[in-house]
XYZ file of C-alpha atoms in Angstrom:
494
model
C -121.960 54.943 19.111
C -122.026 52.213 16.371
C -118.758 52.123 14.371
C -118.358 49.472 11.820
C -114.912 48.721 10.657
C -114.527 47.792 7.205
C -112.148 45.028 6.777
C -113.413 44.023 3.400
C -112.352 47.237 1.817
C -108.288 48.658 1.148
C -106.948 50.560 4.057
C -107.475 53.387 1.328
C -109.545 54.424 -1.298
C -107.545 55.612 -4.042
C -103.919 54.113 -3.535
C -102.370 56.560 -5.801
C -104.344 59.546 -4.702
C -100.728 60.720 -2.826
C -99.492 60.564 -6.566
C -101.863 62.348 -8.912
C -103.732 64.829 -6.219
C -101.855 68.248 -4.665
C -102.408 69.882 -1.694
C -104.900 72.215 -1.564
C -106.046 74.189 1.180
C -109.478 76.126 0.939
C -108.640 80.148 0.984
C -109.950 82.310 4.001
C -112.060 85.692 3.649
C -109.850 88.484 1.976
C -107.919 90.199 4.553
C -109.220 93.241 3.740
C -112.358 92.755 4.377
C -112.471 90.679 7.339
C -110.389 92.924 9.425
C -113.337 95.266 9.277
C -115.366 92.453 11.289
C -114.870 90.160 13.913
C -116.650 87.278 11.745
C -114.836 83.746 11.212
C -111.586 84.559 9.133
C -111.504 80.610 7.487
C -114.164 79.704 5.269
C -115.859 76.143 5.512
C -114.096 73.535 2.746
C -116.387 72.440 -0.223
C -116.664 68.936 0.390
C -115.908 68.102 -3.297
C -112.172 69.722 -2.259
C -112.132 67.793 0.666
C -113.030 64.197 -1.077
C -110.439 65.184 -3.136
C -107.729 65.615 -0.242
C -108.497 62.933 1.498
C -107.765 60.503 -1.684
C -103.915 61.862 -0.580
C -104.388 59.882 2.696
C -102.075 57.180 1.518
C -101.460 53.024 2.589
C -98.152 54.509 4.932
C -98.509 51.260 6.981
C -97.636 53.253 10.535
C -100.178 55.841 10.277
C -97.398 58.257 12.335
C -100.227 61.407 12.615
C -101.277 59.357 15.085
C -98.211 60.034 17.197
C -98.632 63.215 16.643
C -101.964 63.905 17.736
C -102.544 63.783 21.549
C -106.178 62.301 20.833
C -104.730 59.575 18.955
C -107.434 60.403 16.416
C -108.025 57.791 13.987
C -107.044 60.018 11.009
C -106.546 57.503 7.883
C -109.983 55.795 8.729
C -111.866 59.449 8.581
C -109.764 60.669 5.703
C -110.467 57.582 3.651
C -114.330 57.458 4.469
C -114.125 61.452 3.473
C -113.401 60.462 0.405
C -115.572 57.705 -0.082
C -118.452 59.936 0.504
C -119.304 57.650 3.629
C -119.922 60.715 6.191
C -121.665 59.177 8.636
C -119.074 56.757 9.784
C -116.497 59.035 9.300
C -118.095 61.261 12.368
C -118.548 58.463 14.692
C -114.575 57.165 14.255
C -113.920 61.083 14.815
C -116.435 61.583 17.551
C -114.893 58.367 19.282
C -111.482 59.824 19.951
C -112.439 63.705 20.107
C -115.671 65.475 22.118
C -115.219 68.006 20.174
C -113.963 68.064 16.767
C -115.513 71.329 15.577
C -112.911 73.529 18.335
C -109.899 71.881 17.043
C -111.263 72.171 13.445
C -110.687 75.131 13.799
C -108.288 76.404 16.181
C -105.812 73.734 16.496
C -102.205 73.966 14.845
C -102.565 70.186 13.772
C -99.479 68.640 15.084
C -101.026 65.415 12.896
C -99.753 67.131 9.743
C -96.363 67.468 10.591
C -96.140 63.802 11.928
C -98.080 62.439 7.927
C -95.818 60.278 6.829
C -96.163 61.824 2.988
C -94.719 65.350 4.676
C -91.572 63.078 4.391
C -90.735 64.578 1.101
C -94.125 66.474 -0.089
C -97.279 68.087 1.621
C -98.889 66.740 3.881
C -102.527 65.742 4.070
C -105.131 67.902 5.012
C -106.113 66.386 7.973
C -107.517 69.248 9.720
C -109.695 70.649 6.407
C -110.934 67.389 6.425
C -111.609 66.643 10.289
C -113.672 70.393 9.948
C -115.572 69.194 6.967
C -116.312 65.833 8.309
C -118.073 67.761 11.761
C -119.892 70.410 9.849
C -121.503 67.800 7.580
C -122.737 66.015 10.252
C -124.197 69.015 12.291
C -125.761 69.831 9.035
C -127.277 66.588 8.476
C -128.187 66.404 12.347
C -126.172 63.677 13.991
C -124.556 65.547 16.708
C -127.252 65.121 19.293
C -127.325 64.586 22.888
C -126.041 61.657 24.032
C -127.581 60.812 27.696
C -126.493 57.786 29.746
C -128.828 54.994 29.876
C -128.086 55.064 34.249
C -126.920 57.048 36.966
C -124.454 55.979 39.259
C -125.766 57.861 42.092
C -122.084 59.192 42.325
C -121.323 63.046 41.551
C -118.648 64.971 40.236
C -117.770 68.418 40.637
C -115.730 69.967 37.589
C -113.817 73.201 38.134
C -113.326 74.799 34.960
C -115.434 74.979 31.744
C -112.323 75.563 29.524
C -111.886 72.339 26.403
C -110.429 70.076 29.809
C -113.246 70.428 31.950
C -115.656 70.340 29.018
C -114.035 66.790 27.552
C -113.869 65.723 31.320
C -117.557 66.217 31.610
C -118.802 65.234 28.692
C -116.693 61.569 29.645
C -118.155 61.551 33.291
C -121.448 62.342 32.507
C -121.762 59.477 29.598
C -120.618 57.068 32.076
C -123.477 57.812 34.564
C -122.157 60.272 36.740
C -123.350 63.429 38.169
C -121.323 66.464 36.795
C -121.915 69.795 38.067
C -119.491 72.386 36.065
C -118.629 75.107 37.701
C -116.883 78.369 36.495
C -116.067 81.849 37.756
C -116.847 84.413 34.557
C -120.200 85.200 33.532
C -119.830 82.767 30.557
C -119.773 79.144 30.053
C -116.287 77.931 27.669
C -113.166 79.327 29.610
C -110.825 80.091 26.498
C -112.913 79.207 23.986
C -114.902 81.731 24.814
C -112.687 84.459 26.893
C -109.517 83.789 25.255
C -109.532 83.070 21.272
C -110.712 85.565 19.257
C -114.365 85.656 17.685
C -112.348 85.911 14.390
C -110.703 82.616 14.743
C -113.429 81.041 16.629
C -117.104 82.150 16.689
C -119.296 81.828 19.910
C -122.405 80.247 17.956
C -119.735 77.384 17.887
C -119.066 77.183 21.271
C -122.844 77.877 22.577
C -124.206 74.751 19.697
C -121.960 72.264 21.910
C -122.426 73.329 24.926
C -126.550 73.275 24.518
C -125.841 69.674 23.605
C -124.040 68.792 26.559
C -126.353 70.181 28.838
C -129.462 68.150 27.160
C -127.249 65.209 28.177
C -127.448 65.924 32.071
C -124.476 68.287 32.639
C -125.527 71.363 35.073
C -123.371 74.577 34.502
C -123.016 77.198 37.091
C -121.260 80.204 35.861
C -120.160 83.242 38.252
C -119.175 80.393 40.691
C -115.737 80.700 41.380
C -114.356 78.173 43.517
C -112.245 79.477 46.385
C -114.761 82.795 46.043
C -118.251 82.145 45.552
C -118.064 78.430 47.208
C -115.351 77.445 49.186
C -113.338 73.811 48.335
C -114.885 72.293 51.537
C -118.456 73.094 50.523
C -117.189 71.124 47.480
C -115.716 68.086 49.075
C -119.090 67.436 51.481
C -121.309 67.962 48.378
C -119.467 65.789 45.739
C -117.665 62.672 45.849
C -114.635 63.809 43.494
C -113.646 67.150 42.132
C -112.025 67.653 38.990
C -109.266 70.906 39.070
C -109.212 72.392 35.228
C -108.960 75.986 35.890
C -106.329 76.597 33.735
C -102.875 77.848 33.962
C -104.112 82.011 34.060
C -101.530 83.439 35.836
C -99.423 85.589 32.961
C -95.996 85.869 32.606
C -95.063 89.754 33.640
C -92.195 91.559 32.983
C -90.102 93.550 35.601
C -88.983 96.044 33.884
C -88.165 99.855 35.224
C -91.557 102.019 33.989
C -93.621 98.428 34.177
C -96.330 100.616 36.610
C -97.273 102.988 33.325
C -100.580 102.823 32.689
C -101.265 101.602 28.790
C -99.220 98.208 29.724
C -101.675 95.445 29.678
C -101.811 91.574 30.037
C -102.912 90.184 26.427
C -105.538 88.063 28.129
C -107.416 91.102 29.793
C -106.867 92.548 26.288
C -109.102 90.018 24.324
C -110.908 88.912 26.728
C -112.867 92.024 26.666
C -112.970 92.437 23.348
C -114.746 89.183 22.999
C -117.169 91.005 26.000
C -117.780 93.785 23.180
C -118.744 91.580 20.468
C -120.439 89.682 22.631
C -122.984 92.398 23.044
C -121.706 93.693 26.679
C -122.146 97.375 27.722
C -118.443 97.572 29.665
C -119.400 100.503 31.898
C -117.564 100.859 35.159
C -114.547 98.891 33.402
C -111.788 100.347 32.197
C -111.672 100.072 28.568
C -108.763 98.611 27.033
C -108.557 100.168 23.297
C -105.808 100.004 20.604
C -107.959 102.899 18.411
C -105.427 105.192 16.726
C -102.786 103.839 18.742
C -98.966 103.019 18.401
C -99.239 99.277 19.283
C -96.155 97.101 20.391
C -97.083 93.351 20.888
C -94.314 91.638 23.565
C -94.696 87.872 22.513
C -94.484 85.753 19.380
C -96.556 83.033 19.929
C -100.203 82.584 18.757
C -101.292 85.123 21.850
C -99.515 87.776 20.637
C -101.101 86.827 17.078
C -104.453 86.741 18.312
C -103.565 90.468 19.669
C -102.457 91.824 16.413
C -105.629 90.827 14.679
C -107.691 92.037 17.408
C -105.508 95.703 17.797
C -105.764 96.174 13.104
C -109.770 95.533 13.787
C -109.600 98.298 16.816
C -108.185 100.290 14.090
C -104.352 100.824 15.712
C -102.508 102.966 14.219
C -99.301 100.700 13.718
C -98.216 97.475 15.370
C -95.165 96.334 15.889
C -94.932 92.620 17.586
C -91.277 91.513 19.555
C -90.274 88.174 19.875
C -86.961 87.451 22.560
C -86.076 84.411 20.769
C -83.982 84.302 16.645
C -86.197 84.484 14.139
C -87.360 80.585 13.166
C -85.986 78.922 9.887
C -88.547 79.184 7.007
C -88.420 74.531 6.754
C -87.878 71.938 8.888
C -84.207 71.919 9.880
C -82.240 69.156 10.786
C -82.477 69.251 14.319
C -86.251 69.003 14.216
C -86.483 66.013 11.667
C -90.012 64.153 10.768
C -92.047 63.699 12.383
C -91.606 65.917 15.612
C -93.656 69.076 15.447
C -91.185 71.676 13.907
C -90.523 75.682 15.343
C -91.004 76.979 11.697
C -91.751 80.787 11.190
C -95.701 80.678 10.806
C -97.176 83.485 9.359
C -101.261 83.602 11.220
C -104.141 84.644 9.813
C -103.227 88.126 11.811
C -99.872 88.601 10.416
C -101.423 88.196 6.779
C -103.599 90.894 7.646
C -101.027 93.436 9.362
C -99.071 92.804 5.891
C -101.472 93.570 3.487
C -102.486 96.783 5.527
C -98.757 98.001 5.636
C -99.497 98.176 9.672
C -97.161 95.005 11.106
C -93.529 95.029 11.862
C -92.053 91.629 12.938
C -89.105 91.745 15.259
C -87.518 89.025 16.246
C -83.909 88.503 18.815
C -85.074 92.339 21.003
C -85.176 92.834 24.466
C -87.177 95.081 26.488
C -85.332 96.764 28.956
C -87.398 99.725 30.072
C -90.951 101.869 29.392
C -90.868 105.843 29.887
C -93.810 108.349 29.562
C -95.190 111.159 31.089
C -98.509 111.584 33.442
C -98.289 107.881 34.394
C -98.960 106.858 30.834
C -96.396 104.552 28.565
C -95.361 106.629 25.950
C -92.265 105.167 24.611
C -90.319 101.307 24.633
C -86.611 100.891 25.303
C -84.773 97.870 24.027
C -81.875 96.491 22.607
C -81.324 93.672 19.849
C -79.584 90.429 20.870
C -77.538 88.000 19.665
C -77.868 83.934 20.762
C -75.372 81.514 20.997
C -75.070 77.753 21.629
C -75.328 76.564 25.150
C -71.937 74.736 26.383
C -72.277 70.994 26.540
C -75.208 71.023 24.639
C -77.179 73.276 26.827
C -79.937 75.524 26.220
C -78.959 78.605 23.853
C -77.609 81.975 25.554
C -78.711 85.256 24.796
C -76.200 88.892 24.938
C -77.339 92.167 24.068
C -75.354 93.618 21.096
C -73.257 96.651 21.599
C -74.833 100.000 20.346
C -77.999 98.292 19.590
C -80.144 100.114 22.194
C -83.549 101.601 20.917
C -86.218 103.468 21.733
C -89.548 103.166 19.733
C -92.998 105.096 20.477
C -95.377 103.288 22.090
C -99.429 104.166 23.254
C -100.380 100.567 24.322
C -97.628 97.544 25.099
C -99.960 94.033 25.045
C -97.716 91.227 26.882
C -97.918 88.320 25.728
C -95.465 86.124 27.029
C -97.299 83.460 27.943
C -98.069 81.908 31.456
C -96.066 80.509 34.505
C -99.104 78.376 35.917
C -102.007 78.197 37.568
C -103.214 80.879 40.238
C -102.365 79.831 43.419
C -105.273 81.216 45.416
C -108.486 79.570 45.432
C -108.495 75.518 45.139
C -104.360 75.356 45.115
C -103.988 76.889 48.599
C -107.211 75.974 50.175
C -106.759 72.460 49.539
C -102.498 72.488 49.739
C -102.054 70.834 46.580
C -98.444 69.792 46.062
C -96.856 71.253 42.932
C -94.043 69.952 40.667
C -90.882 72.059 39.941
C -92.618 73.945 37.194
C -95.340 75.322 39.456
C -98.245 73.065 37.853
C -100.713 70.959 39.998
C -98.948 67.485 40.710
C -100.822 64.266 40.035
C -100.316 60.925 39.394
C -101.351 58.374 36.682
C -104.780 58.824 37.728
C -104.697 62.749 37.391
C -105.257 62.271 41.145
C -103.577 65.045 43.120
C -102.081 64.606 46.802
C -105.481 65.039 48.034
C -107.301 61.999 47.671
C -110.459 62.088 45.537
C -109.238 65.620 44.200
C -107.875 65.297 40.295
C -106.101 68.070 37.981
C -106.506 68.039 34.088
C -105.463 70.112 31.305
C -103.620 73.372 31.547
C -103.359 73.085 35.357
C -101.456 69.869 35.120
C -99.352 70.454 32.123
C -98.495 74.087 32.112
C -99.947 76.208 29.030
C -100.725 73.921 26.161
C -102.570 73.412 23.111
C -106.555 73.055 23.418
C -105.962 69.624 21.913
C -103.905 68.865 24.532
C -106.791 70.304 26.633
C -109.287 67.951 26.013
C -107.082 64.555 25.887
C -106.122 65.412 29.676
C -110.150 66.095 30.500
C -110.785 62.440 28.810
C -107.736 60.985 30.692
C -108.801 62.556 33.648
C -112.476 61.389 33.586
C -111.466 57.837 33.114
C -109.020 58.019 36.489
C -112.587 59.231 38.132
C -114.563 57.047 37.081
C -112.437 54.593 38.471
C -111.788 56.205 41.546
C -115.395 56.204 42.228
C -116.037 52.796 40.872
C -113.365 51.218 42.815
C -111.508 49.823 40.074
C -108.630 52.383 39.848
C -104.863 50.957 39.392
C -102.424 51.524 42.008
């Protein structure tokens, strides 16, 4: 990878581009037409916009989005050669920070833009249009191409998990001469990326166009290999000389509640997951069919899950969905507890939500409680809950909820999606077959190496951190790789 820097040149191309240029964000598909289809909602930038944007970039002197971005992404470099019309640089300073620039393009919530320096007191730059523009250009012009290591080490790595961690992780390994065998338990290569987000916010073309690439480099994929199933850990350990853990953390959050056993209460993941089966072209006979067709829909869950299931249940064709959040309703700006440039809980209206508006099919909740399902013939047929009020924690501590008097409800209800996040990684399998310690959050423990108590066994991503971003995803799989390679080159710190 040949990057150049260019000291002769300003740090930025038009200084008062912040001045004379707004922010301007390309518009996605109307949202009445795209909730008929499962195609990409965004649309790709016109690179004259994008030239445009980046001129905003400006001379800020601590370029903070890099604080804010867990690749440490050299944005003001790639913004400014955007701009200058000097694409081919700009996708090696991207490409040297981020594997994969064209998932986060697209799916990430760009915790970079609400660390730019101009969000101080105006919009922030674009960065993420921009990062998107700069790796479609070069696909198009055909620079993305496999990049194979000149030698092997005769060393080889098991990866466990084809989710954005084990993918980064791979990708590193394999570049530095290693043998990487990835393997994964669905019938699919991409974990999330391909099971969990949407086709609508992320198309599989996407996924499949990197993952040919890294398997011209030398990776080998094995899908319907669970580990802990398929192959047991110790077939692992005599085969490979380290093993990688990024399997995620899968196991979702529940809730305990009396009528819980009803059928028509699902986990969001087994939700979309098979709806991405479906468009995916797979027949799902002997499975039971999770549908939201002409149904009352109530979405437990706020967060960008419980988005992703809206937009999937108004393209089902629900009848009505109404999505619950436990926590107050966020403030509509930054407030002063959350100043610049920490990553502010703002209320975010997705894609999804835009589209349950416009229909007239979304109610927002926020502050309610789910106490109880009822229904008849095993099936959920109606949601009991009550609104809450929150108040300050004593001392400082974290904020206390208490139902309100007289605010009990009960609201019809076909099909209840929870989404309410996850409490860690499955313990069968790898976690109990090997007796990996855990810390007090229930995640894989490891040390500065991503090495867990079992010596030449590492953790990355999800696993290791709890549910995170996929950002976050593939900046533990790089971190991780690197604690490998020195594990297995003998040059790891103590």
């Amino acid at each position: 990878m040949n990057i150049q820097w260019r000291q002769e040149q300003p740090s930025v191309g038009k200084v008062t581009g912040f001045l004379e240029i707004r922010r301007q964000m390309v518009k996605g598909r109307d949202p009445r037409e795209r909730v008929g289809d499962y195609r990409q909602v965004g649309l790709d930038p016109p690179e004259d916009l994008v030239r445009q944007q980046g001129a905003r970039c400006m001379d800020c002197g601590i370029p903070f989005c890099h604080t804010g971005c867990p690749l440490g992404n050299i944005i003001p470099d790639w913004n400014d050669l955007a701009y200058r019309n000097r694409w081919r640089e700009a996708i090696d300073i991207l490409h040297a920070t981020n594997n994969f620039p064209e998932f986060t393009g697209w799916v990430c919530p760009a915790p970079c833009e609400a660390a730019c320096v101009l969000g101080i007191n105006d919009d922030p730059v674009t960065i993420k249009q921009i990062e998107l523009a700069v790796i479609d250009h070069a696909f198009r012009e055909g620079w993305v191409k496999p990049v194979p290591p000149k030698a092997r080490t005769g060393r080889k790595v098991a990866v466990v998990g084809s989710g954005p961690a084990g993918l980064a992780c791979a990708q590193q390994l394999n570049r530095a001469g290693h043998r990487v065998t990835v393997f994964e338990r669905a019938d699919r290569i991409g974990g999330l990326l391909t099971y969990g987000i949407p086709d609508f916010k992320l198309e599989k073309w996407i996924v499949n166009r990197r993952l040919a690439i890294l398997a011209e480099e030398g990776i080998e994929f094995r899908p319907n290999a669970g580990v802990g199933e398929a192959i047991s850990v110790s077939e692992l350990r005599q085969a490979f000389d380290a093993i990688v853990l990024c399997c995620g953390a899968t196991k979702p959050r529940d809730l305990q509640v009396p009528g819980r056993e009803l059928q028509g209460i699902e986990f969001a993941m087994d939700f979309l997951s098979q709806q991405n089966r479906r468009v995916a072209g797979d027949r799902l006979e002997g499975t039971r069919e999770i549908s939201a067709a002409g149904k009352r829909v109530v979405i437990i869950g706020g967060g960008d899950t419980g988005s992703d299931c809206l937009g999937t249940a108004l393209r089902q064709g629900c009848q009505s969905a109404v999505q619950f959040e436990l926590l107050p309703r966020p403030p509509d700006q930054r407030p002063e507890t959350m100043p610049w440039p920490t990553y502010p809980m703002i209320l975010r209206t997705s894609s999804s939500h835009e589209e349950g508006e416009v229909t007239g099919r979304l109610t927002r909740e926020w502050s309610v409680n789910t106490t109880a399902f009822s229904g008849s013939e095993g099936r959920v047929e109606r949601l009991h809950g009550v609104r809450l009020q929150w108040h300050a924690g004593e001392n400082g501590g974290r904020p206390q909820m208490k139902p309100i008097p007289g605010s009990e409800f009960t609201l019809d209800a076909d099909l209840v999606l929870l989404a309410m996040g996850f409490v860690g990684p499955e313990r069968p399998g790898p976690i109990a077959e090997l007796g990996l310690e855990l810390d007090e959050r229930g995640n894989v423990k490891a040390d500065a190496n991503y090495m867990t108590s079992v010596e030449g066994v590492f953790s990355a991503g999800d696993m290791r951190r709890g549910q995170s971003l996929v950002v976050w995803a593939i900046q533990e799989g790089r971190k991780a790789a690197r604690g490998v390679d020195s594990y297995l080159m003998g040059t790891m710190l103590p």
